[in-house]
Coordinates of C-alpha atoms and ligand atoms in Angstrom, one line a residue:
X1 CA -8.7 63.7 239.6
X2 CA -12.0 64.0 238.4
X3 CA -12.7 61.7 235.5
X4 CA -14.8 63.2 232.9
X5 CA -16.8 62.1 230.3
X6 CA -17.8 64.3 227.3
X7 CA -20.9 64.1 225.3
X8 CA -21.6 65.8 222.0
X9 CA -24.6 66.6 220.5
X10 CA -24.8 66.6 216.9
X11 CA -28.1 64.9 216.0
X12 CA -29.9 68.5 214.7
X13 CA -31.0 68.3 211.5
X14 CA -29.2 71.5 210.1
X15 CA -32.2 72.3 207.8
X16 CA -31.2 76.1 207.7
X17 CA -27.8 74.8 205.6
X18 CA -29.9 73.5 202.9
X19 CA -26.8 71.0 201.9
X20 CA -26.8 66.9 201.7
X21 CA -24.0 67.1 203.7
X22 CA -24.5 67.0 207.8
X23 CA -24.0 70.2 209.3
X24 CA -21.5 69.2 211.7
X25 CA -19.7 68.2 208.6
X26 CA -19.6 71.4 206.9
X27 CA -15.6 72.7 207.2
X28 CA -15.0 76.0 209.4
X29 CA -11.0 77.0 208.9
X30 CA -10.6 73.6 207.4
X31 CA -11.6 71.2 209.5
X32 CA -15.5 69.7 209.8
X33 CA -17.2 71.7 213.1
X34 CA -17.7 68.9 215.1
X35 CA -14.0 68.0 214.5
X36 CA -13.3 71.3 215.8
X37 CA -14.8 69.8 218.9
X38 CA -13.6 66.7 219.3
X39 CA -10.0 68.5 218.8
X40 CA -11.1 70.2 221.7
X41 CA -12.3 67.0 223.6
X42 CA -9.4 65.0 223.4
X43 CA -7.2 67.6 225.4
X44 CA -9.7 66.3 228.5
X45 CA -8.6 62.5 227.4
X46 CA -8.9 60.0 229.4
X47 CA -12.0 60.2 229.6
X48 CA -14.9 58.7 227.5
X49 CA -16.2 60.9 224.7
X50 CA -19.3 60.2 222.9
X51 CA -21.1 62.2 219.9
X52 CA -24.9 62.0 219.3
X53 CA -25.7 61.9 215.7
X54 CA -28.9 61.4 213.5
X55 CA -29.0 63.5 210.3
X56 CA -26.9 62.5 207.8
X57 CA -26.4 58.7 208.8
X58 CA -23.0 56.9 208.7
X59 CA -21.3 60.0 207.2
X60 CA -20.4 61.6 210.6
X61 CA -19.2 58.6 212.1
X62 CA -17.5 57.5 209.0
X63 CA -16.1 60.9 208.4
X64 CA -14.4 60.6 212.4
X65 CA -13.6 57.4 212.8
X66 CA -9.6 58.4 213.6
X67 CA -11.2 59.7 216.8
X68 CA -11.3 57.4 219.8
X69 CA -14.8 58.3 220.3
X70 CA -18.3 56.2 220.4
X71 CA -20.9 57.0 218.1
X72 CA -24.6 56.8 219.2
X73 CA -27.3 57.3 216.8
X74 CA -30.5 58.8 217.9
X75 CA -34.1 58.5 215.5
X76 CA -36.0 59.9 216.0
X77 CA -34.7 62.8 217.9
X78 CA -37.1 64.1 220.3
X79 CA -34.6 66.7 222.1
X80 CA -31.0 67.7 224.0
X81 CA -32.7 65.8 226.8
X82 CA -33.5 62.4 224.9
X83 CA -30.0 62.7 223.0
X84 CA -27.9 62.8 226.1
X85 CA -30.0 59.5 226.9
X86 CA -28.7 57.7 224.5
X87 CA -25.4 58.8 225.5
X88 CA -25.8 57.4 228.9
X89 CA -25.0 53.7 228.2
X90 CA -21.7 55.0 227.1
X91 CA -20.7 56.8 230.4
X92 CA -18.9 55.7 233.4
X93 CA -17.1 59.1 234.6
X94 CA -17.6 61.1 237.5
X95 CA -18.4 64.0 235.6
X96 CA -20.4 65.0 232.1
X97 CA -19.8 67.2 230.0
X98 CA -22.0 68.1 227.4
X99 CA -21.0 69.9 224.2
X100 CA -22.3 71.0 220.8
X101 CA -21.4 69.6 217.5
X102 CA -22.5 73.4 215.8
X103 CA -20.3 75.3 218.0
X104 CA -17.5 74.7 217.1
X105 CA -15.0 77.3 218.6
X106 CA -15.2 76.3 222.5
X107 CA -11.9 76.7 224.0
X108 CA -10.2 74.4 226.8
X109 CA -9.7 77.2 229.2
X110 CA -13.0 78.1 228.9
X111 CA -14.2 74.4 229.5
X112 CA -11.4 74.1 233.0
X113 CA -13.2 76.3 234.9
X114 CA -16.6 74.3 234.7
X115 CA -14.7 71.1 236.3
X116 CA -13.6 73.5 239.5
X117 CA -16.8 71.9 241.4
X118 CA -17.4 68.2 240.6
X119 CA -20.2 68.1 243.0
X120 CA -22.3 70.9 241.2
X121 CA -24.1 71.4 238.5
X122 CA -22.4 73.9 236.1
X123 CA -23.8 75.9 233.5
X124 CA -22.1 78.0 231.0
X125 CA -24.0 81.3 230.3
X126 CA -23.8 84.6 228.7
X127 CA -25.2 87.8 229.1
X128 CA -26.5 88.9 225.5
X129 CA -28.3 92.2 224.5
X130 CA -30.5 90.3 222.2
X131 CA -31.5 86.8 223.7
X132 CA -33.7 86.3 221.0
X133 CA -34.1 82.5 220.8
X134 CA -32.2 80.8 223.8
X135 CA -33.2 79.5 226.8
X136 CA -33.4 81.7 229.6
X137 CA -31.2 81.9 233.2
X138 CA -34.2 82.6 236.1
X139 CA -32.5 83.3 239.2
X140 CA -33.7 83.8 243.0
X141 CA -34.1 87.0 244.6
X142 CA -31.1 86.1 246.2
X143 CA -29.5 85.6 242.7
X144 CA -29.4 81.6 242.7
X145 CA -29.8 79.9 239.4
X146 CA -33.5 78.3 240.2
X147 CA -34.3 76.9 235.9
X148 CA -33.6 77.5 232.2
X149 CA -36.9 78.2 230.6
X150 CA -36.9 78.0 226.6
X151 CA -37.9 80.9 224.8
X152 CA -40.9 79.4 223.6
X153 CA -42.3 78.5 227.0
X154 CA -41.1 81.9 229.1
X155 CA -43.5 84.4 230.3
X156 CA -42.9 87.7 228.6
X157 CA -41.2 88.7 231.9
X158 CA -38.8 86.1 231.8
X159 CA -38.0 86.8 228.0
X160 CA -36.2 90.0 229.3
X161 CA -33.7 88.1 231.1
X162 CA -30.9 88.5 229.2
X163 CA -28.5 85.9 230.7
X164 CA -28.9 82.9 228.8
X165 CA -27.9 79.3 228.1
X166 CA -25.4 78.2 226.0
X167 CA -26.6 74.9 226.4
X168 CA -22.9 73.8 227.5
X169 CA -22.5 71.8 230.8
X170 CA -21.2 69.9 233.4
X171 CA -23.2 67.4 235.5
X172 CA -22.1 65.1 238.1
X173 CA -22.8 61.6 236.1
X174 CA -24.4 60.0 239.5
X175 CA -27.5 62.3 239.2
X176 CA -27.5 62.5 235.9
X177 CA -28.9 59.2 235.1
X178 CA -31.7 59.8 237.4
X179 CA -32.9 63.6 236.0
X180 CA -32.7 62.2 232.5
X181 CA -35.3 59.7 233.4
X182 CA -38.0 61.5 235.2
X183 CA -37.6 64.4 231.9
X184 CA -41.2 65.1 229.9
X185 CA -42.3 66.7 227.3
X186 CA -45.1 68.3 228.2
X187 CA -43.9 71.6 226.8
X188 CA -44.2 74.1 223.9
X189 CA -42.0 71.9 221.4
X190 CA -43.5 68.4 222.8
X191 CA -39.4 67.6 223.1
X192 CA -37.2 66.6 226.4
X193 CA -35.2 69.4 227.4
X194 CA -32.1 68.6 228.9
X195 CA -32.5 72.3 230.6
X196 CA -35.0 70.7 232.8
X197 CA -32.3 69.2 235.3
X198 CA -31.7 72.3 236.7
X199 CA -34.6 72.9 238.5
X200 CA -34.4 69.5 239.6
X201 CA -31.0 69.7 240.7
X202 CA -32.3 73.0 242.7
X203 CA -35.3 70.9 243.9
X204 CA -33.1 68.2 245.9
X205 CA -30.2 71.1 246.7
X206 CA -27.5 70.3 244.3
X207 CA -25.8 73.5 243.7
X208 CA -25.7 75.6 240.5
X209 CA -22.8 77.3 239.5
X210 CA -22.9 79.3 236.5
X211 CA -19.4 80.3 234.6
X212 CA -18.7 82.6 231.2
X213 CA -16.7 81.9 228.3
X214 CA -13.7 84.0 227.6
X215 CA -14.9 85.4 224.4
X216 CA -18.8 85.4 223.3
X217 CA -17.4 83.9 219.9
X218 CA -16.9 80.4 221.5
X219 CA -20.2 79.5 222.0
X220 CA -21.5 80.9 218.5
X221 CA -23.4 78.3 216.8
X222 CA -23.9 76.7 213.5
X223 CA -27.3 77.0 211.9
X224 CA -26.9 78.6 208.7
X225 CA -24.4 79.4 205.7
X226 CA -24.3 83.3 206.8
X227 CA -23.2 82.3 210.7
X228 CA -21.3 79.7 208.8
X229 CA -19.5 82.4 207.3
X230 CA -19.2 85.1 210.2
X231 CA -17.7 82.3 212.4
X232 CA -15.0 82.1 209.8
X233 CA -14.4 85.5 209.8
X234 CA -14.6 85.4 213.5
X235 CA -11.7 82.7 213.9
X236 CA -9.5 83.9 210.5
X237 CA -9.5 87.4 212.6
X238 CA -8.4 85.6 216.2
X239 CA -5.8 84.1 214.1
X240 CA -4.4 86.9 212.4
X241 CA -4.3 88.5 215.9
X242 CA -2.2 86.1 217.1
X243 CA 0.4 86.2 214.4
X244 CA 0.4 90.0 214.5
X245 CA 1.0 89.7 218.5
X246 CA 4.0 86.9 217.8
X247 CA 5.2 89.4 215.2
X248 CA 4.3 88.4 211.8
X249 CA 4.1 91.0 209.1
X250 CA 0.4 90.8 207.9
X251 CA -0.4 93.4 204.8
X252 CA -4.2 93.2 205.6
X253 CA -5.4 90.6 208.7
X254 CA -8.3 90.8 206.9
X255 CA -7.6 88.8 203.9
X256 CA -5.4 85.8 205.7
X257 CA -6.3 82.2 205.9
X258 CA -5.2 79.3 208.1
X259 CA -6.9 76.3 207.6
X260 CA -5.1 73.9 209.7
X261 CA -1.3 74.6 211.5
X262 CA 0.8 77.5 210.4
X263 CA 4.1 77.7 212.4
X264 CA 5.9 81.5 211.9
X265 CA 9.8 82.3 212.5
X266 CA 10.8 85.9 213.0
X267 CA 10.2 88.1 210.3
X268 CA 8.2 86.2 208.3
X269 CA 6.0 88.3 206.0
X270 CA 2.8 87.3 204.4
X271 CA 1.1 89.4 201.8
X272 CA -2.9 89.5 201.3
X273 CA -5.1 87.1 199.6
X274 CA -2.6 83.6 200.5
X275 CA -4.0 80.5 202.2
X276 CA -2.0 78.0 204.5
X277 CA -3.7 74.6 204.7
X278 CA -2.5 71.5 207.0
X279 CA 0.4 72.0 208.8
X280 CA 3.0 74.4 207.1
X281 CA 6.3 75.9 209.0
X282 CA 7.6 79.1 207.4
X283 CA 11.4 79.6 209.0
X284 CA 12.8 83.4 209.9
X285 CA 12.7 86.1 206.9
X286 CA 10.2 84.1 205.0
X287 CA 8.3 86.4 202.7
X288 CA 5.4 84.8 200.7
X289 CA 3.8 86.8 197.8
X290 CA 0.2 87.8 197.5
X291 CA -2.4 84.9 196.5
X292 CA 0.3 82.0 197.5
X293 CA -1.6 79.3 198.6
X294 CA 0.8 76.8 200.8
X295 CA -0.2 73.1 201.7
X296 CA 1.7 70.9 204.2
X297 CA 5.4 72.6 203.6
X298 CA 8.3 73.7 204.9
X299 CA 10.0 76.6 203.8
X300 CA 13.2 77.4 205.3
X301 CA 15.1 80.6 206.0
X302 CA 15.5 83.8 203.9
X303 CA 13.3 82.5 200.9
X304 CA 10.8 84.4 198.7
X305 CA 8.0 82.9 197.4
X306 CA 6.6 85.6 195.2
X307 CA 2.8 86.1 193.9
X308 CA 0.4 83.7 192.5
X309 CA 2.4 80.4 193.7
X310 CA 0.8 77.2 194.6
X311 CA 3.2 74.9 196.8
X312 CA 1.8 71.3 198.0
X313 CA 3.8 69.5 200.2
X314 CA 7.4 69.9 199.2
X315 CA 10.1 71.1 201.4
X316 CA 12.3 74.1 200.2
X317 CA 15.5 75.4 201.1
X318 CA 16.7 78.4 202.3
X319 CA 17.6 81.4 200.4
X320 CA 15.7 80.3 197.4
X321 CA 13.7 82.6 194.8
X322 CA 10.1 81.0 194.0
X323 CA 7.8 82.8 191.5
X324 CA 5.6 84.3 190.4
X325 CA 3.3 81.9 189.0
X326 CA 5.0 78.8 190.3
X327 CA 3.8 75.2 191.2
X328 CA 5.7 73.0 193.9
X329 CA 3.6 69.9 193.8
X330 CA 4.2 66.9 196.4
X331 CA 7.7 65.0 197.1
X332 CA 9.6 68.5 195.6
X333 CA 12.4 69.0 197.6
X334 CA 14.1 72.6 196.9
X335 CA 17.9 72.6 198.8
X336 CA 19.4 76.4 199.3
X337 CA 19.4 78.9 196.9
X338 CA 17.3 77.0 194.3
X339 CA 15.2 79.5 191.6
X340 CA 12.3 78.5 190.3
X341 CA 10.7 80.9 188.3
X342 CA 7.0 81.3 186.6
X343 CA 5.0 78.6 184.9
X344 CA 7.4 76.1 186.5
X345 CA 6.3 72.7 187.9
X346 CA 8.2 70.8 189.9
X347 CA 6.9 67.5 190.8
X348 CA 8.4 64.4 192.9
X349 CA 12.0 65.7 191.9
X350 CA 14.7 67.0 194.3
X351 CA 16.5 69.6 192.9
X352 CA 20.1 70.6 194.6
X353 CA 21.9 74.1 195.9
X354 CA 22.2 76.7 193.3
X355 CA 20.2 75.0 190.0
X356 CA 17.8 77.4 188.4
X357 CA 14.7 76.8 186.2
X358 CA 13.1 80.6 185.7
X359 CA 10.9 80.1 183.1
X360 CA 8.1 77.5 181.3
X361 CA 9.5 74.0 182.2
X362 CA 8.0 70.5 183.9
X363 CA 10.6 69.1 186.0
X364 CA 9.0 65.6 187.1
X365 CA 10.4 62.5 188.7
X366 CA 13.8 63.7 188.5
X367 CA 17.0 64.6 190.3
X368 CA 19.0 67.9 189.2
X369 CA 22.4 68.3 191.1
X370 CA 24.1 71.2 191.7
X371 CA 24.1 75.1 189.8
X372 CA 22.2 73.3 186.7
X373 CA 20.3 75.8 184.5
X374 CA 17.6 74.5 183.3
X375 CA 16.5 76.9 180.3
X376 CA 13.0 77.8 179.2
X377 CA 10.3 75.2 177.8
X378 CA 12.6 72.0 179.3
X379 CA 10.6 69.3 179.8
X380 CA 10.9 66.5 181.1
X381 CA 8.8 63.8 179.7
X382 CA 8.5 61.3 182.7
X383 CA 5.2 59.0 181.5
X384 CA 5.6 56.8 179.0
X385 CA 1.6 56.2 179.1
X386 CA 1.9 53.5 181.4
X387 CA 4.8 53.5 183.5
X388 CA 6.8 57.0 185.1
X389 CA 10.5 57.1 184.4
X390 CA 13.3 59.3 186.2
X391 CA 15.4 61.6 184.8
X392 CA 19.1 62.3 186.3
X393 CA 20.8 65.6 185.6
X394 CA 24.2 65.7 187.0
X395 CA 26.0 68.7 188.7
X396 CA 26.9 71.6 186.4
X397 CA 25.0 71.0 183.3
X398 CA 23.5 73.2 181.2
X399 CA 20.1 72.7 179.3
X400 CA 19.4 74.4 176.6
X401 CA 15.8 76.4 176.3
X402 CA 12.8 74.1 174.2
X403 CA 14.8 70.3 175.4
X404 CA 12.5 67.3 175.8
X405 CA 14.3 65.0 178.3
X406 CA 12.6 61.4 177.4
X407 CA 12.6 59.5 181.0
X408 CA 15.0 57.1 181.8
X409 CA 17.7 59.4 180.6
X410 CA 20.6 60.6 182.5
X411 CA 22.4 64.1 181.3
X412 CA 26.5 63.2 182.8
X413 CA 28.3 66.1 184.9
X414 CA 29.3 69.3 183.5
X415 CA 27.3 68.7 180.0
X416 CA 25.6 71.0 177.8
X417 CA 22.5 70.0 176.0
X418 CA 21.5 72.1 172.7
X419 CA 18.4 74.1 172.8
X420 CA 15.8 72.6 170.7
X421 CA 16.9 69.1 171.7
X422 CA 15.0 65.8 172.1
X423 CA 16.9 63.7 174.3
X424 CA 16.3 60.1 174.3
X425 CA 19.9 58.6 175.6
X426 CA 22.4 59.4 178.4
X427 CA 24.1 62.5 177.3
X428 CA 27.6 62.3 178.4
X429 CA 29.6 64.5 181.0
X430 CA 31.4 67.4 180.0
X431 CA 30.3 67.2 176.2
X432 CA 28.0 69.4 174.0
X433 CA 24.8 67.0 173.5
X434 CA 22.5 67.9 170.6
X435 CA 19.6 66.2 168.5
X436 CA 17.9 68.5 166.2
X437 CA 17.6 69.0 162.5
X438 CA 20.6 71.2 160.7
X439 CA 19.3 74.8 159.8
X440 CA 19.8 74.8 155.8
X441 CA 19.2 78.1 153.9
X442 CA 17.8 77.5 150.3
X443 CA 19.5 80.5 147.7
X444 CA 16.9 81.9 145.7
X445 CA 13.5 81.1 147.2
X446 CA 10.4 83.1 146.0
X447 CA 7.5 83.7 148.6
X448 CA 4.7 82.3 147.2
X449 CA 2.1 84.9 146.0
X450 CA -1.7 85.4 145.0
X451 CA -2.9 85.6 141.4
X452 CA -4.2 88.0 139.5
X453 CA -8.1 87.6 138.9
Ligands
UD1_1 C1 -30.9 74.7 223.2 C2 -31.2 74.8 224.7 C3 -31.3 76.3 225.0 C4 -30.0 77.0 224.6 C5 -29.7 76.8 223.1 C6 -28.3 77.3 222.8 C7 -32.5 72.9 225.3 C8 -33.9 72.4 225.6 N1 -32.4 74.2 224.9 O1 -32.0 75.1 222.5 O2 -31.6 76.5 226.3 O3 -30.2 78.4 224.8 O4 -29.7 75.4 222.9 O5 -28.1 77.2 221.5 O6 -31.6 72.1 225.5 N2 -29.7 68.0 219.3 C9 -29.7 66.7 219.3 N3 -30.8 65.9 219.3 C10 -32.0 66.5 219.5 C11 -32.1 67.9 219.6 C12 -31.0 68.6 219.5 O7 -28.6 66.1 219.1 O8 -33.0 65.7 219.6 C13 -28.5 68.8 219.2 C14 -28.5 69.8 218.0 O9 -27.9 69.2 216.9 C15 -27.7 71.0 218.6 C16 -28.0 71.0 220.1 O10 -28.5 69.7 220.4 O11 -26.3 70.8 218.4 C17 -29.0 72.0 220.4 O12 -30.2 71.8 219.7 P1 -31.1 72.9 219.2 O13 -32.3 72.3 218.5 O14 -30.3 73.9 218.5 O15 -31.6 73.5 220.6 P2 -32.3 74.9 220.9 O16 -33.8 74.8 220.7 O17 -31.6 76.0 220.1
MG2 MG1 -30.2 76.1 218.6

């Protein structure tokens, strides 16, 4: 098997972003580009990656450091030629592969075809009808790849070709070494162009190959907020696709965002405007409301979350109603059949089969049995100012509408707590629990009213 190594060139200033952040670190469905790319590298593990970085600093490297990658700074940066360079101590493969930090959508099957000759020199190209920019394919009259000249150094007849470079490729690591050394710069920009290898390769009869990516989306780059933005589009609509094909009810693929790992039963149904983030599993005959936006969850079969709700990693059972308006905020956990209706948060709390909270309440740090009914404006008041307490409500109680449930407290089995009560002790099981002042109606009471000037 061919070992490969994969190099990744992120050292461009990304002047055309006008941001303090490093391009490569600007998010595209979620995730920083160049992670996008290293996502993509370590499918071709074991071999050694490496990414080239200069703008920016310590931010990329620190940004990455979960990936096993080796981070090689190059100042000043005098070109792709010069940054794969500095790569070069970190390489030991057979083969190189050399990738872009700012294009971030390259796809793995694309990549496996440019490994089929290890002995070559591969270049990914693409025929474009305006090549405005790139670096230009010259071929042979008997259609062999014989250079890549840059725009800025092409005859005007060679600016009509309109195969050009992607700048993605594969190079046997053996030669490699020696091109990048004999590079100059005596060119246009004054930089070393790592397209120069090719007409040495064809020089001392390496062959060329070129290959073509699947989709001319993958080897978009990065240089601005506006192709920032079309790329998003781009990938949103390649993911919609893909649910519609598996059989996900989209209302509009148009207005559907994954950023991260959304995993679809059968029937699910999604309504426009809603955002998945992280990794979230939506089980068969999920329906999720317009405007939802879903972080890191699971919600399991037959439930409805309806409009407007926010949900951040809880897990929630089947069959239950969520919505409108709700807020599932982390460590929730929803068993069947659970309602939880709008301007309800639930927060660290698991809440069991059949309990209801439909309207106006905070349920935090607390556990909630079985078919409770939790009435409107409950609260549970869980933070003492320094330290968070838990509240226990037993199976089968009832809480009346307006109850302030002061943490530790524990409401027994079966009770019923007055509306408009303040609980600050264990109420007990099966009784009627209330603390509030006794209504008293005074006989005879005048309104007050104004004087007469
Ligand atoms: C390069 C190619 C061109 C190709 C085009 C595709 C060369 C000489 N030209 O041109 O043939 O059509 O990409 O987009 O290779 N980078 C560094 N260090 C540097 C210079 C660049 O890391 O010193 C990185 C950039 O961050 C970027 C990539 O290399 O990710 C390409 O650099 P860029 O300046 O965009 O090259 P182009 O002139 O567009
Ligand atoms: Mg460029």
């Amino acid at each position: 098997m061919t070992l490969l190594n994969i190099v990744i060139l992120a050292a461009g200033k990304g002047k055309r972003m006008h941001s303090d952040l490093p391009k490569v670190l600007h998010p595209l469905a979620g995730r920083p580009l160049l992670q996008h790319v290293l996502d993509t590298a370590v499918q071709f593990a074991p071999g050694k990656t490496c990414v080239v970085y200069g703008h920016g600093g310590e931010a990329v490297p620190q940004a990455l450091a979960q990936y096993d990658a080796s981070f090689v700074l190059q100042e000043p940066q005098l070109g792709t030629g010069h940054a794969v360079q500095q790569a070069l101590p970190h390489l030991d493969g057979d083969l190189t592969l050399v990738l872009y930090g700012d294009v971030p959508l390259i796809q793995p099957a694309t990549l496996e075809k440019m490994f089929n000759q290890p002995a070559a020199l591969t270049l990914l190209t693409i025929h474009l009808s305006n090549p405005a920019g790139y670096g230009r394919i010259v071929r042979d009259a008997a259609g062999n790849v014989s250079s890549i000249v840059e725009e800025k150094d092409a005859t005007l007849e060679q600016r009509a070709i309109r195969e050009v470079n992607t700048g993605i490729l594969a190079v046997p690591n053996h030669l490699l070494q020696g091109w990048l050394a004999k590079l100059s710069n005596a060119n246009a920009q004054g930089e070393y162009y790592l397209t120069d290898i090719v007409a040495m390769a064809v020089a001392q009869g390496v062959p060329v190959h070129t290959v073509h990516p699947a989709h001319a989306w993958e080897v978009m780059g990065v240089n601005s907020k506006v192709q920032l933005a079309e790329l998003e589009r781009i990938w949103q609509h390649e993911q919609a696709q893909h649910f519609l094909v598996q059989g996900v009810t989209l209302a509009d693929p148009a207005r559907f965002d994954v950023r991260g790992k959304l995993v679809c039963g059968r029937d699910v149904a999604i309504d426009i405007g809603c955002i998945f983030e992280g990794e979230v599993h939506l089980a068969n005959n999920v329906r999720v409301g317009a405007y939802s936006i879903i972080r890191n969850s699971h919600i399991a079969a037959g439930t409805h979350i309806e409009s407007y709700s926010h949900i951040d990693q809880a897990e929630v059972g089947d069959n239950c109603r969520i919505g409108p308006y709700a807020r599932l905020r982390p460590g929730s956990k929803l068993h069947s059949d659970v309602h939880i209706g709008n301007f309800v948060e639930v927060k660290n709390s698991e809440i069991a089969a059949g309990s209801k909270a439909n309207h106006l309440s905070y349920v935090g740090d607390s556990s909630v049995g079985s078919r409770v009914n939790i009435g409107a404006g409950t609260i549970t008041c869980n933070y003492d100012g320094a330290n968070k307490h838990r509240t226990i409500i037993e199976d089968d109680v009832f809480i009346g509408s307006n109850t302030q449930l002061v943490a530790p407290v524990k409401v027994g089995h079966g009770a019923t707590i007055g509306a408009g009560s303040t609980i600050t002790r264990d109420a007990p099981e099966n009784t009627l629990t209330l603390a509030r002042a006794k209504q008293i109606t005074v006989p005879g009471w005048q309104r007050p009213t104004k004087g007469k000037k």
